[in-house]
mmCIF file of C-alpha atoms and ligand atoms in Angstrom:
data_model
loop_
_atom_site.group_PDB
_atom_site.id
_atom_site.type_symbol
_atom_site.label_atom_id
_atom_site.label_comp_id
_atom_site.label_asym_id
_atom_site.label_seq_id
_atom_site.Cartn_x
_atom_site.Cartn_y
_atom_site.Cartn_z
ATOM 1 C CA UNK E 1 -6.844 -57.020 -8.679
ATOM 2 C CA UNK E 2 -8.979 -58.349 -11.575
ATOM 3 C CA UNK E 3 -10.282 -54.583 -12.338
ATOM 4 C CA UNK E 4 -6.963 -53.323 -12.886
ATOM 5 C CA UNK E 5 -5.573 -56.426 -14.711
ATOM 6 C CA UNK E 6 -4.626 -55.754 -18.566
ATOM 7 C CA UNK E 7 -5.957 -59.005 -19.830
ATOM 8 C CA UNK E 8 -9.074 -60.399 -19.338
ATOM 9 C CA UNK E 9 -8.081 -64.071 -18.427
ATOM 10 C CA UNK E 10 -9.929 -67.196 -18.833
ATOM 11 C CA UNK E 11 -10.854 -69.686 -16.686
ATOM 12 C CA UNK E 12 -8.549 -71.971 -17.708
ATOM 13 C CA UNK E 13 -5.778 -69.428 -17.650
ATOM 14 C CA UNK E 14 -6.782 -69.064 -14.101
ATOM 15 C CA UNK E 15 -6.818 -72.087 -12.761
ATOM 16 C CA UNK E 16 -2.922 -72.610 -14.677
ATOM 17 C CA UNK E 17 -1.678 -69.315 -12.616
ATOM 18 C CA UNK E 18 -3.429 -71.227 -9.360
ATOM 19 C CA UNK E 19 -1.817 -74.709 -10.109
ATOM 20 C CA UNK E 20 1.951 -72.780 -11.194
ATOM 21 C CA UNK E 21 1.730 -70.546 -7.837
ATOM 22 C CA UNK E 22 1.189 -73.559 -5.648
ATOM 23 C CA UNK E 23 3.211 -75.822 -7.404
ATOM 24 C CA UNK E 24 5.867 -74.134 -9.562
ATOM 25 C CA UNK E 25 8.552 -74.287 -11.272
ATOM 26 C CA UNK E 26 6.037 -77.086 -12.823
ATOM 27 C CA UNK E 27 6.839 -78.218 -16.531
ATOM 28 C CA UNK E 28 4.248 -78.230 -19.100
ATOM 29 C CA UNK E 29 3.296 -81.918 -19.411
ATOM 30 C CA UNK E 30 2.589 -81.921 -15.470
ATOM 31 C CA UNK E 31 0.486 -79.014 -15.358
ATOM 32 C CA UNK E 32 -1.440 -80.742 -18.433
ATOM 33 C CA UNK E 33 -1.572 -83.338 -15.602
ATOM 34 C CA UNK E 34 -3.320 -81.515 -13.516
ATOM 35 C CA UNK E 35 -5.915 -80.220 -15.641
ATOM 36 C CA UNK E 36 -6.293 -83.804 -17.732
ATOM 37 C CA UNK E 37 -5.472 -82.121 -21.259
ATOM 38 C CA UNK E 38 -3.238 -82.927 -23.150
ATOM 39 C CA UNK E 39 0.426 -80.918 -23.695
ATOM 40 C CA UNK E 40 -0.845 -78.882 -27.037
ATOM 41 C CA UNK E 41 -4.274 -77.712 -25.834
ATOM 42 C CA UNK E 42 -2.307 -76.001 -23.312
ATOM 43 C CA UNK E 43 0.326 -74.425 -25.410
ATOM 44 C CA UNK E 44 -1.533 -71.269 -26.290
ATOM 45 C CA UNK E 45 -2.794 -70.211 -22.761
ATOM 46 C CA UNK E 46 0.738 -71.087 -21.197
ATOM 47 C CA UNK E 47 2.193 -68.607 -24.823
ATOM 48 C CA UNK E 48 -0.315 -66.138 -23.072
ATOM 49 C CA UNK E 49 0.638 -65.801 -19.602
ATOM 50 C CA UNK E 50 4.528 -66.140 -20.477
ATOM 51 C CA UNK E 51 3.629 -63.062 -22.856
ATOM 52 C CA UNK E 52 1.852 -60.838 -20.225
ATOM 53 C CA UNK E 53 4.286 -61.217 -18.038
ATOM 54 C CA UNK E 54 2.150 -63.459 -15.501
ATOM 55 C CA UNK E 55 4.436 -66.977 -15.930
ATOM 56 C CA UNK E 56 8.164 -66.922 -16.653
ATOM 57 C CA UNK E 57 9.522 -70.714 -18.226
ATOM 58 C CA UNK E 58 13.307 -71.660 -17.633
ATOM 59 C CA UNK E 59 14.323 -74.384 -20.098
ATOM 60 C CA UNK E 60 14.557 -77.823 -18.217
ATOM 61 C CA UNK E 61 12.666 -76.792 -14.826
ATOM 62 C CA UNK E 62 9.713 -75.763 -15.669
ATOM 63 C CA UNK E 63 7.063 -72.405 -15.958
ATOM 64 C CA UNK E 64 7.416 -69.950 -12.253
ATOM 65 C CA UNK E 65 5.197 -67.750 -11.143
ATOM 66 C CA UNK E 66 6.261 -64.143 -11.465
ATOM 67 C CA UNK E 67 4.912 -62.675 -9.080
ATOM 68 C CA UNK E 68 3.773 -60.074 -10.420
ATOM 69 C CA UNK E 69 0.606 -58.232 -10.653
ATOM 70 C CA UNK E 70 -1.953 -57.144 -12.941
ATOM 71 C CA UNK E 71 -0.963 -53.297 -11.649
ATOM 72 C CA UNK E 72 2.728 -54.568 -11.510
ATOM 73 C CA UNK E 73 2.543 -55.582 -14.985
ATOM 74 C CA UNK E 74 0.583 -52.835 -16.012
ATOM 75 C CA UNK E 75 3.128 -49.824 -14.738
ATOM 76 C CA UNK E 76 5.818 -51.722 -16.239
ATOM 77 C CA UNK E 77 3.983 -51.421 -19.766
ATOM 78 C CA UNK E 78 3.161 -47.455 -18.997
ATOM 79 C CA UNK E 79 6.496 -46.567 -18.111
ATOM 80 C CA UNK E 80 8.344 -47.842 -21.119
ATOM 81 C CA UNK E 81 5.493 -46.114 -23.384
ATOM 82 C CA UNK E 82 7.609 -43.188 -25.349
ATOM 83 C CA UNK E 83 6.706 -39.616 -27.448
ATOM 84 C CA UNK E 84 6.761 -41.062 -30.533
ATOM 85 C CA UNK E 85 3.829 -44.032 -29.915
ATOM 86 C CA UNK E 86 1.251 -41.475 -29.326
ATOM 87 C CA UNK E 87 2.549 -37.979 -30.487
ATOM 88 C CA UNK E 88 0.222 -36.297 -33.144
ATOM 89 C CA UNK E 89 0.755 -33.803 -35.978
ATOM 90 C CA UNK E 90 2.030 -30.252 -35.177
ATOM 91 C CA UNK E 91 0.052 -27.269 -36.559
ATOM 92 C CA UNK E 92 2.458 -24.058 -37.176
ATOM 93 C CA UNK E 93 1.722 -20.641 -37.479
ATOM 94 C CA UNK E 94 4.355 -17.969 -38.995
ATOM 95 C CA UNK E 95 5.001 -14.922 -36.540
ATOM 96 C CA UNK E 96 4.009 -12.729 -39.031
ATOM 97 C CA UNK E 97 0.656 -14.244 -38.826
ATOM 98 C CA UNK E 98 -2.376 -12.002 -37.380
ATOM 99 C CA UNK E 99 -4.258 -12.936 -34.676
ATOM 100 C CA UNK E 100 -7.144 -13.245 -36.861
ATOM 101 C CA UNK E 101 -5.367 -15.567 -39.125
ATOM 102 C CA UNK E 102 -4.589 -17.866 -36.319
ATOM 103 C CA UNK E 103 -7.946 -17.967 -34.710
ATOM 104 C CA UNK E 104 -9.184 -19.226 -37.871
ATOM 105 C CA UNK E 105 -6.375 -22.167 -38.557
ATOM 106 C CA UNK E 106 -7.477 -23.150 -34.829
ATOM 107 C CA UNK E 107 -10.756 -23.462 -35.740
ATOM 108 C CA UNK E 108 -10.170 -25.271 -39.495
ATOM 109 C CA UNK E 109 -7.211 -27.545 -38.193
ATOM 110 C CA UNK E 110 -9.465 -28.313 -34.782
ATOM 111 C CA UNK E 111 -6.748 -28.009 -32.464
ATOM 112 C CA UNK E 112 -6.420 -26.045 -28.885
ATOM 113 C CA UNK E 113 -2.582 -24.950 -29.567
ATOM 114 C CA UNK E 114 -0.963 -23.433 -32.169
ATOM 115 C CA UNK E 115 2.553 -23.236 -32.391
ATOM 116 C CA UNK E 116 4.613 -20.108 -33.735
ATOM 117 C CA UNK E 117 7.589 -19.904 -35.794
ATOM 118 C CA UNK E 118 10.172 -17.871 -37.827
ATOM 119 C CA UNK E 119 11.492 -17.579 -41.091
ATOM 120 C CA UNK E 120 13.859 -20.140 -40.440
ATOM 121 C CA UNK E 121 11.339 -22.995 -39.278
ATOM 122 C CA UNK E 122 12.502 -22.662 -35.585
ATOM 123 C CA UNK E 123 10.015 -22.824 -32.904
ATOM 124 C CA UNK E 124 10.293 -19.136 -31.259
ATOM 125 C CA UNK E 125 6.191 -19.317 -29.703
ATOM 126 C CA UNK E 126 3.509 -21.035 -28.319
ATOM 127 C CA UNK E 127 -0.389 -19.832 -28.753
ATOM 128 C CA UNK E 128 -3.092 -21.532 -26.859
ATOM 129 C CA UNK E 129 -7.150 -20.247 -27.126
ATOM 130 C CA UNK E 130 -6.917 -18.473 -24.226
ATOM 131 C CA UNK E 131 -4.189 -16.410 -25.552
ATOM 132 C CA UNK E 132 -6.383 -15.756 -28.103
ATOM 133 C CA UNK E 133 -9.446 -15.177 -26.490
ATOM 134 C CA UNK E 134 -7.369 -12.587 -24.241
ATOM 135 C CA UNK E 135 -6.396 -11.051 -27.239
ATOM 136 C CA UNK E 136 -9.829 -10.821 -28.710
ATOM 137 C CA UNK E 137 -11.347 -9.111 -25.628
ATOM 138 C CA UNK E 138 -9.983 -5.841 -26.399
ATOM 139 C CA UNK E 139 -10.758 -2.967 -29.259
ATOM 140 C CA UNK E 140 -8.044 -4.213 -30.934
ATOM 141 C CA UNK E 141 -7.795 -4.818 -34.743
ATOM 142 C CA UNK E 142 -6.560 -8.605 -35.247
ATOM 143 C CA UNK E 143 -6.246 -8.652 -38.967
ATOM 144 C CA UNK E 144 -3.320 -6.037 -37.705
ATOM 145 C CA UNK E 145 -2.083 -7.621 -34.848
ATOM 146 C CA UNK E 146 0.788 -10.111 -35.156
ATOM 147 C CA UNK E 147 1.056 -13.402 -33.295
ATOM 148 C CA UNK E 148 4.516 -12.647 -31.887
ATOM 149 C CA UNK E 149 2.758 -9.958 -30.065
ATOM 150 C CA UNK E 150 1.157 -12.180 -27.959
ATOM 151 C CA UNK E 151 2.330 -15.444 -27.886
ATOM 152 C CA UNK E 152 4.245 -17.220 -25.008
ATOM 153 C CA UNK E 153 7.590 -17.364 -26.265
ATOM 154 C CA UNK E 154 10.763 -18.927 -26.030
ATOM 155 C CA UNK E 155 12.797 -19.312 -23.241
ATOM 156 C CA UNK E 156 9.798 -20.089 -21.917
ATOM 157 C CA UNK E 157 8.641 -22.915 -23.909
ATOM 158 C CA UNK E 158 7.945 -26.460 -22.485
ATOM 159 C CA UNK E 159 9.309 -28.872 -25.281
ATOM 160 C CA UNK E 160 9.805 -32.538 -25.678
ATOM 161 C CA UNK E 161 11.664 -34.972 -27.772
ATOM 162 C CA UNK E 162 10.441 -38.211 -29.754
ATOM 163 C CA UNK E 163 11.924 -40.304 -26.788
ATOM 164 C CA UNK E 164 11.178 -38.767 -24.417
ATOM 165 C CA UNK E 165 8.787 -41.029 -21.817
ATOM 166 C CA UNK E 166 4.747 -40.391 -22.085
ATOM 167 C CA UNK E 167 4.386 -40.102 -18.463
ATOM 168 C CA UNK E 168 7.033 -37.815 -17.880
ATOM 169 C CA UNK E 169 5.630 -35.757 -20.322
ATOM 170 C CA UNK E 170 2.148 -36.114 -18.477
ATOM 171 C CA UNK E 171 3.941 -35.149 -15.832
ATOM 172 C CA UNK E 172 4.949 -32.055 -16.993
ATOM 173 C CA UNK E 173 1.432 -31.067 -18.662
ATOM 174 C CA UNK E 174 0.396 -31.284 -14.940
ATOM 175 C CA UNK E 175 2.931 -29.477 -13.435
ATOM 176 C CA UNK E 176 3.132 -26.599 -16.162
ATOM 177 C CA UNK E 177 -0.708 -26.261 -16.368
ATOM 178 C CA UNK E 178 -0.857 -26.656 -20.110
ATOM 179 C CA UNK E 179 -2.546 -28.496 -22.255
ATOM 180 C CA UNK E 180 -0.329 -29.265 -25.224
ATOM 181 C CA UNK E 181 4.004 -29.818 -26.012
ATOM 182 C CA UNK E 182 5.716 -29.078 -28.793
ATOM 183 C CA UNK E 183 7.676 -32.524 -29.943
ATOM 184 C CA UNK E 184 11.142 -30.868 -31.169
ATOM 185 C CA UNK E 185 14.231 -31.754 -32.929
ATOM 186 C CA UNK E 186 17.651 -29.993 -32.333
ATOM 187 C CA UNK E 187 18.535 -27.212 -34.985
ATOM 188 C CA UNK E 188 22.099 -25.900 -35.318
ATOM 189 C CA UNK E 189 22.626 -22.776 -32.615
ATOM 190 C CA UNK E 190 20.146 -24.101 -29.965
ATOM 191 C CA UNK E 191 16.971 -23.818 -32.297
ATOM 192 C CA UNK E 192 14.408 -26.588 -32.621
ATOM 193 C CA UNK E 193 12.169 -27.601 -35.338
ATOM 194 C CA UNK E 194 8.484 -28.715 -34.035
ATOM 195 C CA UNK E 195 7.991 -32.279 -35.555
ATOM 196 C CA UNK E 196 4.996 -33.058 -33.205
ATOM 197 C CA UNK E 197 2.434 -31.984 -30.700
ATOM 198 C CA UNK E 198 1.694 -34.170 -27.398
ATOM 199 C CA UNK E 199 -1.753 -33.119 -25.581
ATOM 200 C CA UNK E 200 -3.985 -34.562 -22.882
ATOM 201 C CA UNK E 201 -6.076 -36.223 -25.639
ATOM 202 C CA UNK E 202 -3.221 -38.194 -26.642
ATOM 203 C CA UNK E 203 -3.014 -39.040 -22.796
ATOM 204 C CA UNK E 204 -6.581 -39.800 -22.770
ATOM 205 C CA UNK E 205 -5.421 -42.365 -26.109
ATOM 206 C CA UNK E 206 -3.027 -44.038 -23.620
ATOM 207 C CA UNK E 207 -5.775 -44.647 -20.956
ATOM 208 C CA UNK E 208 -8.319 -45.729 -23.509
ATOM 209 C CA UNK E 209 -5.600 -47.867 -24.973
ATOM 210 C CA UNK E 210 -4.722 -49.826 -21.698
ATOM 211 C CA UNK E 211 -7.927 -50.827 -20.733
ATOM 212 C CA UNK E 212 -8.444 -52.487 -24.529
ATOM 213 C CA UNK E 213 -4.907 -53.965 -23.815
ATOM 214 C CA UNK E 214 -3.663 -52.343 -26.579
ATOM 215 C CA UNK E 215 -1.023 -50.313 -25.894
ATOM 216 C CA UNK E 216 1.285 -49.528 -28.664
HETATM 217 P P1 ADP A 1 -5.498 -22.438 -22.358
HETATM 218 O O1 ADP A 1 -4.860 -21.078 -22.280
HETATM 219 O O2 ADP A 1 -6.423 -22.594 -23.536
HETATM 220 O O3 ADP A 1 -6.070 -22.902 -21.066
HETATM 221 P P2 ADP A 1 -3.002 -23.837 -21.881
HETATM 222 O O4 ADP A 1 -3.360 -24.202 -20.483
HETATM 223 O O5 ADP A 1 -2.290 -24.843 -22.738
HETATM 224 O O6 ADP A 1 -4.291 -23.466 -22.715
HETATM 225 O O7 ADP A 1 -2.114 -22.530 -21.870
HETATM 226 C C1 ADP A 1 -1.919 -21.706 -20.752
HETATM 227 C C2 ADP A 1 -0.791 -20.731 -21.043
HETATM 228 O O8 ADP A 1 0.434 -21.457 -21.168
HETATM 229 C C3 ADP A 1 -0.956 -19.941 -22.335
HETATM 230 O O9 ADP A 1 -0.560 -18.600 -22.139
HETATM 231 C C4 ADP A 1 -0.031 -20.631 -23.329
HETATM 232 O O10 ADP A 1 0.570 -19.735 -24.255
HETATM 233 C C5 ADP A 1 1.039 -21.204 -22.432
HETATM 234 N N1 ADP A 1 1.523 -22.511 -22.955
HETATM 235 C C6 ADP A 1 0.815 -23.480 -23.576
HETATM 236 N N2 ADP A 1 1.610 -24.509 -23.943
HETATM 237 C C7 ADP A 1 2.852 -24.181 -23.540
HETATM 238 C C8 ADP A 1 4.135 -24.824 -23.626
HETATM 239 N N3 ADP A 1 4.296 -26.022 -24.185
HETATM 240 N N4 ADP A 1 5.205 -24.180 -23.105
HETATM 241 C C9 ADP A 1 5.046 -22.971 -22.517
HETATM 242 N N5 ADP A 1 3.894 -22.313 -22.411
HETATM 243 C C10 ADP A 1 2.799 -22.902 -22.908
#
């Protein structure tokens, strides 16, 4: 359990979950008792493991034991995690764009996906490198060839909005195979407008994130 925990406890936090699971609901003052300090020493560690969800107190009876796990605890935190926490900044490409041009703002902005769009701002495409690399195989002249050429393109576009929940947006970069969403906002007559990108290195963020305990 202690691996997967999200806070590194102390040993006096410890022993307070022991004494609350085998004698809760205890108050304050008698689990000071127990450990012979006084009230106020304790306050911070008890502020602690009421906070991490360990310890829940109930005015006039006392602090309970949850229940609860370190894994418990931790899901919990995951699954309320939304878009918006972790998204990152979208880098656009016009259709009219060559393929040339857009290998080179992959390069300068450092980014695996590109996405495409029209005069209008909507999102109508989606280039990733091995679109581009497919592209470059050939005899073909990019400084000629479009994007919209060879871009994936809308209907079939995996989107998501600011909201929307982290892991069901890891989900879907697993199930879809891809490596980066588009974060979207509505436009009139079903367009969106890309306001974000969500990629497994911003998953990686949450995982890195959880085991500091510092999840946004
Ligand atoms: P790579 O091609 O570099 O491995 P991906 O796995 O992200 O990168 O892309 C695989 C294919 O899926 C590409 O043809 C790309 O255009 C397409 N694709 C990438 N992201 C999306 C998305 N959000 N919605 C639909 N198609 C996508």
């Amino acid at each position: 359990m202690k691996a997967v925990m999200t806070i590194e406890l102390t040993g006096r936090q410890e022993q307070i979950l022991t004494i609350v699971k085998d004698s809760g609901p205890i108050t304050g003052e008698q689990i000071a008792d127990h450990l012979s300090l006084t009230r106020a020493t304790l306050r911070p560690d008890l502020a602690i493991l009421t906070m991490a969800g360990f310890l829940d107190a109930r005015p006039r009876v006392g602090y309970f034991y949850t229940g609860k796990t370190g894994s418990q605890l931790l899901t919990e935190k995951v699954k309320k995690l939304t878009v918006k926490e972790y998204q990152s900044i979208p880098v656009v490409v016009h259709e009219s764009n060559s393929v040339y041009d857009a290998i080179c703002t992959m390069f300068l902005e450092d980014v695996g996906t590109l996405f495409v769009t029209d005069k209008n701002s909507a999102l109508i495409g989606v280039l990733s490198r091995k679109d581009l690399l497919r592209a470059s195989i050939g005899k073909q002249d990019l400084e000629a060839m479009p994007v919209n050429i060879i871009m994936t393109r809308m209907p079939n576009i995996t989107v998501c909005y600011k909201d929307d929940l982290i892991i069901e947006i890891a989900n879907k970069l697993i199930e879809k195979q891809i490596d980066a969403i588009p974060v979207v906002k509505e436009l009139p007559d079903n367009k969106w407008e890309v306001i974000g990108r969500v990629t497994k290195t911003n998953m990686t963020k949450v995982l890195v994130d959880l085991s500091h305990d510092q999840l946004i």
